[in-house]
GROMACS .gro file of C-alpha atoms in nm:
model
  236
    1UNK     CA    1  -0.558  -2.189  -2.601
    2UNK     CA    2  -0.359  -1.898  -2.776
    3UNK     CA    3  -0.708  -1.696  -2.750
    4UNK     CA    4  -0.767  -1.769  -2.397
    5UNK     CA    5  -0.411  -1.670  -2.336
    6UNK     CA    6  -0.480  -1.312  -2.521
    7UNK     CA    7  -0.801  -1.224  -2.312
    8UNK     CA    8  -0.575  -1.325  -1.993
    9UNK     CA    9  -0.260  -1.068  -2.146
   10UNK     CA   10  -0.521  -0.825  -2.236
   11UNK     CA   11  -0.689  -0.844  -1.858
   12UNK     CA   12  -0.370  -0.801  -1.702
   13UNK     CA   13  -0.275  -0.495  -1.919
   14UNK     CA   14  -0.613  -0.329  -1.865
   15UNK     CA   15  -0.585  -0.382  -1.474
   16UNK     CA   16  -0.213  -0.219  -1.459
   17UNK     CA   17  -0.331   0.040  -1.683
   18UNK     CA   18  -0.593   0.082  -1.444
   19UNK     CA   19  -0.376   0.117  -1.142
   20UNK     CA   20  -0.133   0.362  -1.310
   21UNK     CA   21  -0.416   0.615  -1.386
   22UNK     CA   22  -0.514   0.557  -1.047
   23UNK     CA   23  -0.168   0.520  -0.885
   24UNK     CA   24  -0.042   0.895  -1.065
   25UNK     CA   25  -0.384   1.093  -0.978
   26UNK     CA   26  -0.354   0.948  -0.603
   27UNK     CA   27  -0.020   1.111  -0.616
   28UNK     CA   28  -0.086   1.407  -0.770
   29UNK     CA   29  -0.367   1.503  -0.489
   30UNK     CA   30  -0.205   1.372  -0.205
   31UNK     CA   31   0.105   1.591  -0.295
   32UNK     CA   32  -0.097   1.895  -0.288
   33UNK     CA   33  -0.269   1.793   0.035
   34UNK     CA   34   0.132   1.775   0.192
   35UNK     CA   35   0.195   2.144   0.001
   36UNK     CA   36  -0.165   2.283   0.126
   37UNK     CA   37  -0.228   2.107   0.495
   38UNK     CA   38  -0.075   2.345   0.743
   39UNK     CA   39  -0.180   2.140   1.030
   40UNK     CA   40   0.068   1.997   1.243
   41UNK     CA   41   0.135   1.620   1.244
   42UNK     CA   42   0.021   1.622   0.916
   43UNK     CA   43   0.316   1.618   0.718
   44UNK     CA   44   0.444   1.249   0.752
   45UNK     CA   45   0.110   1.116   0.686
   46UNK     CA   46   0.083   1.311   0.341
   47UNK     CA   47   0.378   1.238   0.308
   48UNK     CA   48   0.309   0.838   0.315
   49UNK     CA   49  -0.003   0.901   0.087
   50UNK     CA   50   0.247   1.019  -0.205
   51UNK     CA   51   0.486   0.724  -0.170
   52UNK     CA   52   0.172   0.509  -0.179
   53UNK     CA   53   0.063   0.677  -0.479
   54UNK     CA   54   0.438   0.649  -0.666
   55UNK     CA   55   0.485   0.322  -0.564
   56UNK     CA   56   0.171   0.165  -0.705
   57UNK     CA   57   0.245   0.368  -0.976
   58UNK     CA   58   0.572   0.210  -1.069
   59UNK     CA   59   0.425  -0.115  -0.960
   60UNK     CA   60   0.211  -0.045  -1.225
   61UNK     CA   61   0.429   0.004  -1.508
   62UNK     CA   62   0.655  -0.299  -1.379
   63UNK     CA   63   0.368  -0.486  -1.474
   64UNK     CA   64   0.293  -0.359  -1.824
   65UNK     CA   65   0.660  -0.388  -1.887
   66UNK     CA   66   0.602  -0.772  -1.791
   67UNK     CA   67   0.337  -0.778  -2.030
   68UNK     CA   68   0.496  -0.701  -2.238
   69UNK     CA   69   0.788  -0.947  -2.180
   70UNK     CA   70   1.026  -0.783  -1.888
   71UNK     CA   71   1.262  -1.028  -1.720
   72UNK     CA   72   1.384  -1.064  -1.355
   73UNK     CA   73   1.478  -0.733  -1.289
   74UNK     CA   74   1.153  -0.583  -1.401
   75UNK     CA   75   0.933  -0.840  -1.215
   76UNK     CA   76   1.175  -0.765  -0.875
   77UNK     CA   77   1.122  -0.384  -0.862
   78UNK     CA   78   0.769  -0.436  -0.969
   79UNK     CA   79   0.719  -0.651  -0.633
   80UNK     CA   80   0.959  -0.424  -0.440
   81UNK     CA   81   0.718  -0.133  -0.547
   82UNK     CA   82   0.390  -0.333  -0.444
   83UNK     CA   83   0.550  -0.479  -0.108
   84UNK     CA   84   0.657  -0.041  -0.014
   85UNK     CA   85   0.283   0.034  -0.135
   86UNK     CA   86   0.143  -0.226   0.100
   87UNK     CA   87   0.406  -0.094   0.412
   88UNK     CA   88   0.327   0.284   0.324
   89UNK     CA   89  -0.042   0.238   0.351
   90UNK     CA   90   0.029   0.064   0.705
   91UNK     CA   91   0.301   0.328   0.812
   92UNK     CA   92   0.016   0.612   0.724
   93UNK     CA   93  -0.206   0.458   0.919
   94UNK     CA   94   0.062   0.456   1.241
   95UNK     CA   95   0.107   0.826   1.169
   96UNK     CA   96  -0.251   0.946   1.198
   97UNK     CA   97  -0.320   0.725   1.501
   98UNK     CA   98   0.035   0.846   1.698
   99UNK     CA   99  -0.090   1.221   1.599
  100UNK     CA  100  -0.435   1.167   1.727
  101UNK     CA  101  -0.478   1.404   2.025
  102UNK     CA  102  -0.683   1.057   2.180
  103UNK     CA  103  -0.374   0.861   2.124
  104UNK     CA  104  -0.264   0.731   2.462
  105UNK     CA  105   0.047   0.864   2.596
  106UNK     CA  106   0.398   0.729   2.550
  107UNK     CA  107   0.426   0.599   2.900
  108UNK     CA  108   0.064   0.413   2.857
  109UNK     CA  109   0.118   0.253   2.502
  110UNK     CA  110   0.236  -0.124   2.450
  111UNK     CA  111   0.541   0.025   2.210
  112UNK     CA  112   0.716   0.270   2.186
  113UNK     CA  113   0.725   0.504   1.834
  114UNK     CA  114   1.093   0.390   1.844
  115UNK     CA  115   1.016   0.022   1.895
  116UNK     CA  116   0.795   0.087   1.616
  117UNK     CA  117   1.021   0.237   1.390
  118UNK     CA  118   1.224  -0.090   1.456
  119UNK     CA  119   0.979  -0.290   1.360
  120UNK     CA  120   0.918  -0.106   0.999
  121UNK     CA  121   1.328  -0.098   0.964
  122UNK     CA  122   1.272  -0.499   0.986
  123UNK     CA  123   0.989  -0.481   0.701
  124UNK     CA  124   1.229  -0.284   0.468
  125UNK     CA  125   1.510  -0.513   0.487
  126UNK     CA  126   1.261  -0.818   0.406
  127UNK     CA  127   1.162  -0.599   0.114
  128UNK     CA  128   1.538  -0.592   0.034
  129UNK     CA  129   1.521  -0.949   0.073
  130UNK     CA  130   1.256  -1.007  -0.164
  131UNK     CA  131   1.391  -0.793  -0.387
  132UNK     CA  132   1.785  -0.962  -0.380
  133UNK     CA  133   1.579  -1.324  -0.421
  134UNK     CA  134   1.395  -1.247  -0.707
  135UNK     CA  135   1.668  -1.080  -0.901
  136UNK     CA  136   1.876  -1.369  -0.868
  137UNK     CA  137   1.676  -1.654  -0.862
  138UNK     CA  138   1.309  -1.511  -1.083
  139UNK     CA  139   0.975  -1.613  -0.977
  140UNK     CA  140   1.047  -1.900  -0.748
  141UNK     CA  141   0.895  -2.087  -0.427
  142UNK     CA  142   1.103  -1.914  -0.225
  143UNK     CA  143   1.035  -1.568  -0.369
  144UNK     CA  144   0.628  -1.643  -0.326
  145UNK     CA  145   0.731  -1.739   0.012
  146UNK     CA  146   0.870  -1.397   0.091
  147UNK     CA  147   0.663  -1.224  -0.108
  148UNK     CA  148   0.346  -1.349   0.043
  149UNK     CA  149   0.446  -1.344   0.381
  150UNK     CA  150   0.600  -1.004   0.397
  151UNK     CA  151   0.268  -0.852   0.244
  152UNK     CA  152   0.096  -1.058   0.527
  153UNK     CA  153   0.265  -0.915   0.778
  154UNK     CA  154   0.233  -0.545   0.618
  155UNK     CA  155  -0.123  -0.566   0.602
  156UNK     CA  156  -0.170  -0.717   0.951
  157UNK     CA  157   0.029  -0.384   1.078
  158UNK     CA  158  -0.156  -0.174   0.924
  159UNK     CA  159  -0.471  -0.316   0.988
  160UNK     CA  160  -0.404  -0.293   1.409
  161UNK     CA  161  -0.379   0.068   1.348
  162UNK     CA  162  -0.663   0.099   1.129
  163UNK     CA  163  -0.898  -0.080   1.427
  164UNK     CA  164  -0.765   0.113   1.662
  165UNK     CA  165  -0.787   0.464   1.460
  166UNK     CA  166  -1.139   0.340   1.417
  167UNK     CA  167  -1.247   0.422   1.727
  168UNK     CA  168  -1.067   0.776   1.756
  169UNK     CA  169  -1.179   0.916   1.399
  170UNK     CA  170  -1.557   0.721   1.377
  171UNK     CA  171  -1.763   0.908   1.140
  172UNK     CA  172  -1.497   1.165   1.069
  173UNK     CA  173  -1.352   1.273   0.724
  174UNK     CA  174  -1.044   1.083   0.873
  175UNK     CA  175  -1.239   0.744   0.927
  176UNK     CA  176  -1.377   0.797   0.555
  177UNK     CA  177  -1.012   0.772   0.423
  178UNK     CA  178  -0.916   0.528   0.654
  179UNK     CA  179  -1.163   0.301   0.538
  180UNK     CA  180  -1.073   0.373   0.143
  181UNK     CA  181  -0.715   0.287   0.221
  182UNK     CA  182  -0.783   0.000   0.460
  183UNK     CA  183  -0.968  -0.144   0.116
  184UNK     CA  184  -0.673  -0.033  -0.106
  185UNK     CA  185  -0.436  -0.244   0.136
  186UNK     CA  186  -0.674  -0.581   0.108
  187UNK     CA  187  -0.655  -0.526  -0.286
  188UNK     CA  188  -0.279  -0.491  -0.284
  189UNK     CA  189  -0.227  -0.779  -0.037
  190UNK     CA  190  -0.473  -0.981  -0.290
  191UNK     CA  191  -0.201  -0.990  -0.565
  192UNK     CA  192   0.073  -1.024  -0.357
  193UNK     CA  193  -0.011  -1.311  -0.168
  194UNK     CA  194  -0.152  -1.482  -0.541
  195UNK     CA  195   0.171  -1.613  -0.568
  196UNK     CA  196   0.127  -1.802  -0.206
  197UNK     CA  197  -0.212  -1.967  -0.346
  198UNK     CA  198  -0.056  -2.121  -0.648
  199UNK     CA  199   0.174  -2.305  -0.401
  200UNK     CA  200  -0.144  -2.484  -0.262
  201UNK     CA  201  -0.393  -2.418  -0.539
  202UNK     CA  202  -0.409  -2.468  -0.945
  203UNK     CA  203  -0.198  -2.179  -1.145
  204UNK     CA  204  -0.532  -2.092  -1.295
  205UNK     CA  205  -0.688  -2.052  -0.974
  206UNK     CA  206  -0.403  -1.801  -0.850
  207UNK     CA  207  -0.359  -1.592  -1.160
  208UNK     CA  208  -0.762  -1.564  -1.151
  209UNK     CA  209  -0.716  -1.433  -0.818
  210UNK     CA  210  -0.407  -1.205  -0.906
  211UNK     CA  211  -0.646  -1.053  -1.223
  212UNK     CA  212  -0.926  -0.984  -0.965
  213UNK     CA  213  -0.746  -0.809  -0.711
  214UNK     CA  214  -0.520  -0.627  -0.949
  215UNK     CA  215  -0.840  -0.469  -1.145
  216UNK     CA  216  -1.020  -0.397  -0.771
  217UNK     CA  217  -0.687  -0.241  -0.703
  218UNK     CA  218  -0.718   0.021  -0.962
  219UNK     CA  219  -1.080   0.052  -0.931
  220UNK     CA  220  -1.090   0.118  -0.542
  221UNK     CA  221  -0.805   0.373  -0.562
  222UNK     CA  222  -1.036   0.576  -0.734
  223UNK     CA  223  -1.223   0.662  -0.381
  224UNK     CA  224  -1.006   0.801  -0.183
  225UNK     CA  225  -0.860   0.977  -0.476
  226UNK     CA  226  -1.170   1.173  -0.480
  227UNK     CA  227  -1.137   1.226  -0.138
  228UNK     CA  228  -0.785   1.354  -0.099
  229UNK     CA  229  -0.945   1.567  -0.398
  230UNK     CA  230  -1.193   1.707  -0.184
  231UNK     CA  231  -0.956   1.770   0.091
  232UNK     CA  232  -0.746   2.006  -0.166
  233UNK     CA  233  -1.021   2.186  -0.241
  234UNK     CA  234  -1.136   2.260   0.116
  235UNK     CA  235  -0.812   2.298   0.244
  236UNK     CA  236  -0.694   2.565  -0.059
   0.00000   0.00000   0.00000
């Protein structure tokens, strides 16, 4: 049991060493794309990319400070940090599609940018939420709860804008990173909503699940690293 309990440990560690590589590269290029992109519109979205990158970073070493044996606080900011990595990936997505020159126009769209805006002002306070619950209370049925459901809902946002950008960037370098990120927020949602399974499901089942995702995470950042990569280079 002990044994089975160190290869489990030693997965874990592996898969949020994984995503920190992963999480501070990401960074790194999408901070030069934001210093190098003169084009306009551009900004915010690059801008997204980063906090993506810095907060799976420091949901990354959250979770090798749980390893190795972080309490409340650590586990709160390390699901604060995935829950804004999940909601930057979706608010990067808006940007892009709002910027789009085949964006419909403000008097033809369903919402508004500001309605929008409203709507992501909402997802940050259930971050805040999560967070407050967490600290307070440690890994709980209420926290999966908000946990869970809040990365749900992030992830369902982001992926309206990713259909709908589908259409307006197909076969673009765009739709390539579109496509790298809309895999990066399935991974991320993965171990979020792990905590909602083990409500329903066996622990081992969920923490299976949680390992998984959390090792795809790393893995499939790699992608559109390269590709935000290759954007520096034929941008500089």
């Amino acid at each position: 049991m002990a044994a089975a309990t160190n290869v489990l440990s030693a997965v874990e560690f592996t898969g949020y060493g994984i995503v920190l590589v992963s999480g501070v590269a990401f960074t790194y290029y999408a901070l030069q794309n934001f210093a190098l992109d003169r084009m306009e519109g551009h900004e915010d979205f690059w801008s997204y990319l980063a906090y993506l990158g810095i907060a799976l970073s420091a949901f990354a070493v959250c979770g090798l400070a749980l390893v190795a044996g972080g309490g409340n606080v650590v586990r709160a900011f390390g699901d604060l940090s995935l829950l804004f990595g999940i909601a930057f990936v979706a608010f990067a997505m808006r940007e892009v599609y709002y910027n789009s020159a085949l964006a419909p126009p403000p008097e033809e769209r369903d919402l508004s940018l500001e309605q929008l805006r409203t709507i992501e002002f909402a997802f940050v306070l259930v971050i805040a939420v999560e967070w407050v619950v967490v600290v307070v209370l440690g890994d709980t049925t209420a926290t999966a709860l908000i946990k869970g459901v809040g990365a749900l809902a992030f992830a369902t946002y982001g992926v309206a804008f990713s259909e709908r950008l589908e259409a307006l960037a197909h076969g673009t370098t765009m739709d390539t990173l579109r496509r790298h990120l809309l895999i990066v927020l399935v991974c991320a949602t993965g171990v979020a909503v792990a905590g909602l399974v083990a409500l329903v499901a066996p622990a081992a089942v969920a923490d299976s699940m949680s390992y998984v995702f959390l090792v795809l995470l790393g893995g499939l950042l790699v992608p559109p690293t390269i590709r935000l990569q290759q954007s520096v280079a034929s941008i500089s």
